[in-house]
């Protein structure tokens, strides 16, 4: 039986009108304490109404890399206050995992008015956002039917689990990695699904840097290690905005700064919050030109004899003509390239680099001398520098600085990669194995919908097969906003999704009516993490591993269900119920994983119940900050890298071969050396005649990507705004606070201008993650940067080059 | 018992994250438009193109997190026509809602705009140092919240002994107007009070 949409909030499951009124009150502002004339220390404060009858530990599970502890006060089943870790003495190494402003606004997130309330089915055109309410049985029956039909007709490879990181870090309900989620377990019970590789965060560095360092994730020294450094150089690394947790990396830098003597330099187009507060100097740079800066620095280092020749000789290949791999013509070594003796005949002088990067010659020369003489020197890069059309080369180039100066594998040095964290062992929810081995880059799913079987290994980066067997016909989108919002070119992506003859079914499971949810065929309300038991291990802190135990704080709101129960429901309907559940309920699985974890970490409390009472389990790093690649550095022959030569490959023969074998589009560059590659929509593209400004999209305190993007408090304290330099604003008559139109060939965004000297002339930044809100004319009113970004992938990783965009801006 | 409660603010640690603001809003259930604690972004500097097309610049920027400073000479108290605004023996400046008529004189008088008008109640409201938390031996919500430990609470003299005298930075008003119980450690970007080299970058947020 179908129910009609109701304007009244649904009342069921014990969530009655009385509670609803209290919830409204919780949001509307009951002042808990009336303090008139009452003095602490004299007599008790009387509350107008006690605000809590219990306090429950929970967590903030979003994709910032950090993980924070929350303490939720609950009164009559309603969250009335959200505090954070207050345990212990807060001494570093046993410090409080203090949540940032986002976690602290959790109350306004879970009770947001756009919370999804009951299962719905699309009526009207896909993407129009018109739905009708259905029952859970109708929803699960319908999804199971369509899923079964899709598998029969197009095969398991036509089913795709879209990238989503809205619920990240918990053990059972996590939405990322997609292959470790309850949805993956469901699909693995049903014959598998099309895999994905790479991430929207770090596709290029993840793919490219191993060509220099050998297979596997390339680690960095811990940030706490900067206490041992003389100089720290961050390329676009901005922990003050990306990993804001008071238990995590920003705290690590502050602590290290108090104890250490390192001078900190930040290289970034924006004067970031890391640069304002934690750095000694900011060097602005044009987006996408980091590799050119490195070349200019290398020129000075080589010509002024500031390189560590001993380290280079022992540990690298490709630096000079004598150490080149076989089969590569002469003139392709790094030294030849830098000194102008290579194919292009261009010496990469500081003057050459200055013209490209916008950094004065004097500063480039000085910086090379500073880096060359500081022992040790910590160089790291945030992931912004690789989220570029030439991102693969940018990130490899930055790692050249520690390689040239011998700062790899030493205390206080680094690999040029982003910092590592200290973690503790913890068990995982078992998801079984995916029988399908084919995978695509997580950024190319729109292509896989449009031209699926045309996609090949050598042109599109298909793995596991030479060519896709079927286009994507069915999408699971759990706790993700990559359908339109966090993907690129929101307008084009909307068009692709709107055609339901291509991708036939889209199932969205989420908490809110996100821009992605509008494209659902079936739209299912999920519980928030405050409505279910779970735990969140590994918070990304240098010197302390921890687990946050998150007990159910309130009953599920409205008709929301856990993702586990939703998947179990579909599995049952397709005859895989027993395989899926193994006879366990969700609660039993949480307990199961907890007990498995105790085998690896016996210090954990004996029962989950006790762990929930404990809240946060912390363990200090018992040793010195870890130094990756130390064994290799000390004994390169005894501990070779997992690269073909066993050494650091300044020149990668593998990449040289790929460059010759793959089909690359015009303007795409893959090279054996970490060269500077001028790129489409880069600083020197002739397209600048029409669209003269480079646009990037920085991480913003208001949101974690798009999560928390709908929270009123956060919008108020950190509104969406376009950063523009006074010189660019002045030329266009744009004043601070004015409405502006930002546009290129792909679309139009209206937003508010923040006219500030904190961004370089010629560069704009529109903070990423704001929710796409197209008006009747199609122009976005929400400030979503991805209206302006391109679907064209990066050359090697086929990743998202989301900071490579040319645009124009004018007064609206 | 604390006699002269004060806030200490470490500009070398404040990244402008505004967690203090949200913690305060959550603790006090603040309605739209009422902020007991505000984070001001102050920045300035010039950009100059060189002969090579590159840019020289002397840009500076920093954040200040400020609430009521429970001043030694509270103008809000002096300017209150009803005696609702008062400083109690524990040094906390607060509003007696039985007396407040919502005339907003205190707000206009205060150079920090600390007293805030709650339109729904027709009364003034302000930071009360989370006196209920203090009574329970806990720090104020903003202090306990700060991810970078930029805020501290304590007896004025103790904080000065620990951190040194307050440094006076733009755009804060001259402290001799109210003698605020706020101790500030400046960072490398700080401009002296009275400097007009910078501007407040986020007027709409504070």
PDB file of C-alpha atoms in Angstrom, chain B residues 19-168:
ATOM      1  CA  UNK B  19      35.201  26.033  17.369  1.00  0.00           C
ATOM      2  CA  UNK B  20      35.002  28.353  20.387  1.00  0.00           C
ATOM      3  CA  UNK B  21      32.066  30.130  18.767  1.00  0.00           C
ATOM      4  CA  UNK B  22      30.150  26.934  18.048  1.00  0.00           C
ATOM      5  CA  UNK B  23      30.874  25.512  21.508  1.00  0.00           C
ATOM      6  CA  UNK B  24      29.498  28.717  23.018  1.00  0.00           C
ATOM      7  CA  UNK B  25      26.455  28.667  20.757  1.00  0.00           C
ATOM      8  CA  UNK B  26      25.746  25.062  21.670  1.00  0.00           C
ATOM      9  CA  UNK B  27      26.260  25.544  25.395  1.00  0.00           C
ATOM     10  CA  UNK B  28      24.108  28.664  25.537  1.00  0.00           C
ATOM     11  CA  UNK B  29      21.621  27.683  22.845  1.00  0.00           C
ATOM     12  CA  UNK B  30      22.187  31.024  21.195  1.00  0.00           C
ATOM     13  CA  UNK B  31      19.571  32.170  18.742  1.00  0.00           C
ATOM     14  CA  UNK B  32      20.410  33.578  15.336  1.00  0.00           C
ATOM     15  CA  UNK B  33      22.278  36.876  15.544  1.00  0.00           C
ATOM     16  CA  UNK B  34      23.449  36.489  19.148  1.00  0.00           C
ATOM     17  CA  UNK B  35      27.136  35.695  19.604  1.00  0.00           C
ATOM     18  CA  UNK B  36      28.874  35.735  22.969  1.00  0.00           C
ATOM     19  CA  UNK B  37      32.268  34.956  21.429  1.00  0.00           C
ATOM     20  CA  UNK B  38      33.473  36.120  18.072  1.00  0.00           C
ATOM     21  CA  UNK B  39      36.511  35.378  15.940  1.00  0.00           C
ATOM     22  CA  UNK B  40      37.757  38.394  14.032  1.00  0.00           C
ATOM     23  CA  UNK B  41      39.999  38.040  11.006  1.00  0.00           C
ATOM     24  CA  UNK B  42      42.341  40.977  10.512  1.00  0.00           C
ATOM     25  CA  UNK B  43      44.536  41.327   7.428  1.00  0.00           C
ATOM     26  CA  UNK B  44      46.334  43.799   5.207  1.00  0.00           C
ATOM     27  CA  UNK B  45      49.309  44.280   2.931  1.00  0.00           C
ATOM     28  CA  UNK B  46      50.140  45.226  -0.637  1.00  0.00           C
ATOM     29  CA  UNK B  47      50.910  43.374  -3.837  1.00  0.00           C
ATOM     30  CA  UNK B  48      53.498  44.658  -6.335  1.00  0.00           C
ATOM     31  CA  UNK B  49      54.410  43.134  -9.696  1.00  0.00           C
ATOM     32  CA  UNK B  50      58.131  42.977 -10.490  1.00  0.00           C
ATOM     33  CA  UNK B  51      59.861  43.248 -13.905  1.00  0.00           C
ATOM     34  CA  UNK B  52      59.676  39.500 -14.423  1.00  0.00           C
ATOM     35  CA  UNK B  53      55.903  39.451 -13.884  1.00  0.00           C
ATOM     36  CA  UNK B  54      56.285  37.954 -10.402  1.00  0.00           C
ATOM     37  CA  UNK B  55      54.763  39.359  -7.230  1.00  0.00           C
ATOM     38  CA  UNK B  56      56.304  40.904  -4.156  1.00  0.00           C
ATOM     39  CA  UNK B  57      53.982  41.245  -1.182  1.00  0.00           C
ATOM     40  CA  UNK B  58      53.937  42.105   2.507  1.00  0.00           C
ATOM     41  CA  UNK B  59      50.608  40.522   3.387  1.00  0.00           C
ATOM     42  CA  UNK B  60      49.791  39.757   7.010  1.00  0.00           C
ATOM     43  CA  UNK B  61      46.736  38.172   8.599  1.00  0.00           C
ATOM     44  CA  UNK B  62      45.671  36.896  11.974  1.00  0.00           C
ATOM     45  CA  UNK B  63      42.694  35.973  14.102  1.00  0.00           C
ATOM     46  CA  UNK B  64      41.408  37.228  17.431  1.00  0.00           C
ATOM     47  CA  UNK B  65      38.890  35.296  19.514  1.00  0.00           C
ATOM     48  CA  UNK B  66      37.172  37.670  21.904  1.00  0.00           C
ATOM     49  CA  UNK B  67      34.150  37.410  24.188  1.00  0.00           C
ATOM     50  CA  UNK B  68      33.188  39.620  27.121  1.00  0.00           C
ATOM     51  CA  UNK B  69      36.372  40.563  28.956  1.00  0.00           C
ATOM     52  CA  UNK B  70      34.634  41.168  32.270  1.00  0.00           C
ATOM     53  CA  UNK B  71      36.522  44.452  32.413  1.00  0.00           C
ATOM     54  CA  UNK B  72      37.806  46.177  35.526  1.00  0.00           C
ATOM     55  CA  UNK B  73      36.103  49.323  34.312  1.00  0.00           C
ATOM     56  CA  UNK B  74      33.034  47.925  32.585  1.00  0.00           C
ATOM     57  CA  UNK B  75      31.453  50.641  30.491  1.00  0.00           C
ATOM     58  CA  UNK B  76      28.395  48.448  30.045  1.00  0.00           C
ATOM     59  CA  UNK B  77      27.756  48.602  33.770  1.00  0.00           C
ATOM     60  CA  UNK B  78      28.236  52.353  33.881  1.00  0.00           C
ATOM     61  CA  UNK B  79      25.975  52.914  30.898  1.00  0.00           C
ATOM     62  CA  UNK B  80      23.139  50.675  32.113  1.00  0.00           C
ATOM     63  CA  UNK B  81      20.223  52.871  33.220  1.00  0.00           C
ATOM     64  CA  UNK B  82      18.497  50.106  35.201  1.00  0.00           C
ATOM     65  CA  UNK B  83      21.469  48.585  37.086  1.00  0.00           C
ATOM     66  CA  UNK B  84      20.643  45.283  35.394  1.00  0.00           C
ATOM     67  CA  UNK B  85      24.194  45.070  34.107  1.00  0.00           C
ATOM     68  CA  UNK B  86      26.454  44.509  37.055  1.00  0.00           C
ATOM     69  CA  UNK B  87      29.768  43.063  38.096  1.00  0.00           C
ATOM     70  CA  UNK B  88      29.505  40.573  40.896  1.00  0.00           C
ATOM     71  CA  UNK B  89      32.055  39.855  43.607  1.00  0.00           C
ATOM     72  CA  UNK B  90      33.544  37.073  41.532  1.00  0.00           C
ATOM     73  CA  UNK B  91      34.393  39.510  38.801  1.00  0.00           C
ATOM     74  CA  UNK B  92      31.768  38.250  36.359  1.00  0.00           C
ATOM     75  CA  UNK B  93      29.819  40.909  34.504  1.00  0.00           C
ATOM     76  CA  UNK B  94      26.280  39.754  33.948  1.00  0.00           C
ATOM     77  CA  UNK B  95      22.730  40.887  33.283  1.00  0.00           C
ATOM     78  CA  UNK B  96      19.865  40.689  35.759  1.00  0.00           C
ATOM     79  CA  UNK B  97      16.943  39.820  33.523  1.00  0.00           C
ATOM     80  CA  UNK B  98      14.454  40.973  36.154  1.00  0.00           C
ATOM     81  CA  UNK B  99      15.765  44.492  35.652  1.00  0.00           C
ATOM     82  CA  UNK B 100      16.910  44.574  32.000  1.00  0.00           C
ATOM     83  CA  UNK B 101      14.583  46.478  29.686  1.00  0.00           C
ATOM     84  CA  UNK B 102      16.588  45.745  26.526  1.00  0.00           C
ATOM     85  CA  UNK B 103      17.512  49.373  25.850  1.00  0.00           C
ATOM     86  CA  UNK B 104      20.902  48.279  24.418  1.00  0.00           C
ATOM     87  CA  UNK B 105      22.894  51.128  25.978  1.00  0.00           C
ATOM     88  CA  UNK B 106      25.383  48.592  27.303  1.00  0.00           C
ATOM     89  CA  UNK B 107      25.923  47.220  23.793  1.00  0.00           C
ATOM     90  CA  UNK B 108      26.604  50.673  22.377  1.00  0.00           C
ATOM     91  CA  UNK B 109      28.953  51.556  25.193  1.00  0.00           C
ATOM     92  CA  UNK B 110      31.049  48.410  25.091  1.00  0.00           C
ATOM     93  CA  UNK B 111      34.032  48.756  22.720  1.00  0.00           C
ATOM     94  CA  UNK B 112      34.003  44.973  22.290  1.00  0.00           C
ATOM     95  CA  UNK B 113      30.241  44.771  21.564  1.00  0.00           C
ATOM     96  CA  UNK B 114      30.100  42.028  24.149  1.00  0.00           C
ATOM     97  CA  UNK B 115      26.528  42.502  25.394  1.00  0.00           C
ATOM     98  CA  UNK B 116      24.175  41.113  22.782  1.00  0.00           C
ATOM     99  CA  UNK B 117      20.502  41.849  22.242  1.00  0.00           C
ATOM    100  CA  UNK B 118      18.188  38.832  22.208  1.00  0.00           C
ATOM    101  CA  UNK B 119      15.230  40.105  20.198  1.00  0.00           C
ATOM    102  CA  UNK B 120      13.059  37.145  21.174  1.00  0.00           C
ATOM    103  CA  UNK B 121      13.417  37.906  24.852  1.00  0.00           C
ATOM    104  CA  UNK B 122      13.744  41.664  24.521  1.00  0.00           C
ATOM    105  CA  UNK B 123      16.716  41.445  26.883  1.00  0.00           C
ATOM    106  CA  UNK B 124      20.462  41.735  26.752  1.00  0.00           C
ATOM    107  CA  UNK B 125      22.552  38.611  27.048  1.00  0.00           C
ATOM    108  CA  UNK B 126      26.249  37.995  27.293  1.00  0.00           C
ATOM    109  CA  UNK B 127      29.081  35.686  28.197  1.00  0.00           C
ATOM    110  CA  UNK B 128      28.898  34.790  31.879  1.00  0.00           C
ATOM    111  CA  UNK B 129      32.180  32.830  31.869  1.00  0.00           C
ATOM    112  CA  UNK B 130      30.022  29.668  31.916  1.00  0.00           C
ATOM    113  CA  UNK B 131      29.616  30.251  35.608  1.00  0.00           C
ATOM    114  CA  UNK B 132      27.771  26.946  36.026  1.00  0.00           C
ATOM    115  CA  UNK B 133      30.777  25.121  34.597  1.00  0.00           C
ATOM    116  CA  UNK B 134      33.156  27.067  36.826  1.00  0.00           C
ATOM    117  CA  UNK B 135      31.059  26.093  39.792  1.00  0.00           C
ATOM    118  CA  UNK B 136      31.476  22.455  38.781  1.00  0.00           C
ATOM    119  CA  UNK B 137      35.224  22.968  38.502  1.00  0.00           C
ATOM    120  CA  UNK B 138      35.158  22.862  34.702  1.00  0.00           C
ATOM    121  CA  UNK B 139      36.595  25.453  32.322  1.00  0.00           C
ATOM    122  CA  UNK B 140      34.275  27.626  30.224  1.00  0.00           C
ATOM    123  CA  UNK B 141      32.912  25.910  27.104  1.00  0.00           C
ATOM    124  CA  UNK B 142      35.093  27.921  24.708  1.00  0.00           C
ATOM    125  CA  UNK B 143      38.288  27.111  26.601  1.00  0.00           C
ATOM    126  CA  UNK B 144      37.527  23.398  26.857  1.00  0.00           C
ATOM    127  CA  UNK B 145      36.664  23.383  23.162  1.00  0.00           C
ATOM    128  CA  UNK B 146      39.720  25.003  21.629  1.00  0.00           C
ATOM    129  CA  UNK B 147      41.426  22.424  19.393  1.00  0.00           C
ATOM    130  CA  UNK B 148      44.695  24.373  19.371  1.00  0.00           C
ATOM    131  CA  UNK B 149      44.658  25.318  23.072  1.00  0.00           C
ATOM    132  CA  UNK B 150      44.729  29.010  22.214  1.00  0.00           C
ATOM    133  CA  UNK B 151      42.340  29.907  25.024  1.00  0.00           C
ATOM    134  CA  UNK B 152      42.931  29.648  28.726  1.00  0.00           C
ATOM    135  CA  UNK B 153      40.931  30.686  31.732  1.00  0.00           C
ATOM    136  CA  UNK B 154      42.256  31.719  35.130  1.00  0.00           C
ATOM    137  CA  UNK B 155      42.983  34.358  37.716  1.00  0.00           C
ATOM    138  CA  UNK B 156      44.275  37.477  35.979  1.00  0.00           C
ATOM    139  CA  UNK B 157      47.478  37.757  37.987  1.00  0.00           C
ATOM    140  CA  UNK B 158      48.276  34.074  37.504  1.00  0.00           C
ATOM    141  CA  UNK B 159      47.839  34.302  33.763  1.00  0.00           C
ATOM    142  CA  UNK B 160      50.069  37.382  33.584  1.00  0.00           C
ATOM    143  CA  UNK B 161      52.688  35.621  35.672  1.00  0.00           C
ATOM    144  CA  UNK B 162      52.528  32.643  33.329  1.00  0.00           C
ATOM    145  CA  UNK B 163      52.322  34.369  29.962  1.00  0.00           C
ATOM    146  CA  UNK B 164      53.550  37.917  30.518  1.00  0.00           C
ATOM    147  CA  UNK B 165      51.616  41.130  30.099  1.00  0.00           C
ATOM    148  CA  UNK B 166      49.020  41.470  27.411  1.00  0.00           C
ATOM    149  CA  UNK B 167      50.196  42.723  24.034  1.00  0.00           C
ATOM    150  CA  UNK B 168      47.973  45.312  22.472  1.00  0.00           C
TER     151      UNK B 168
END
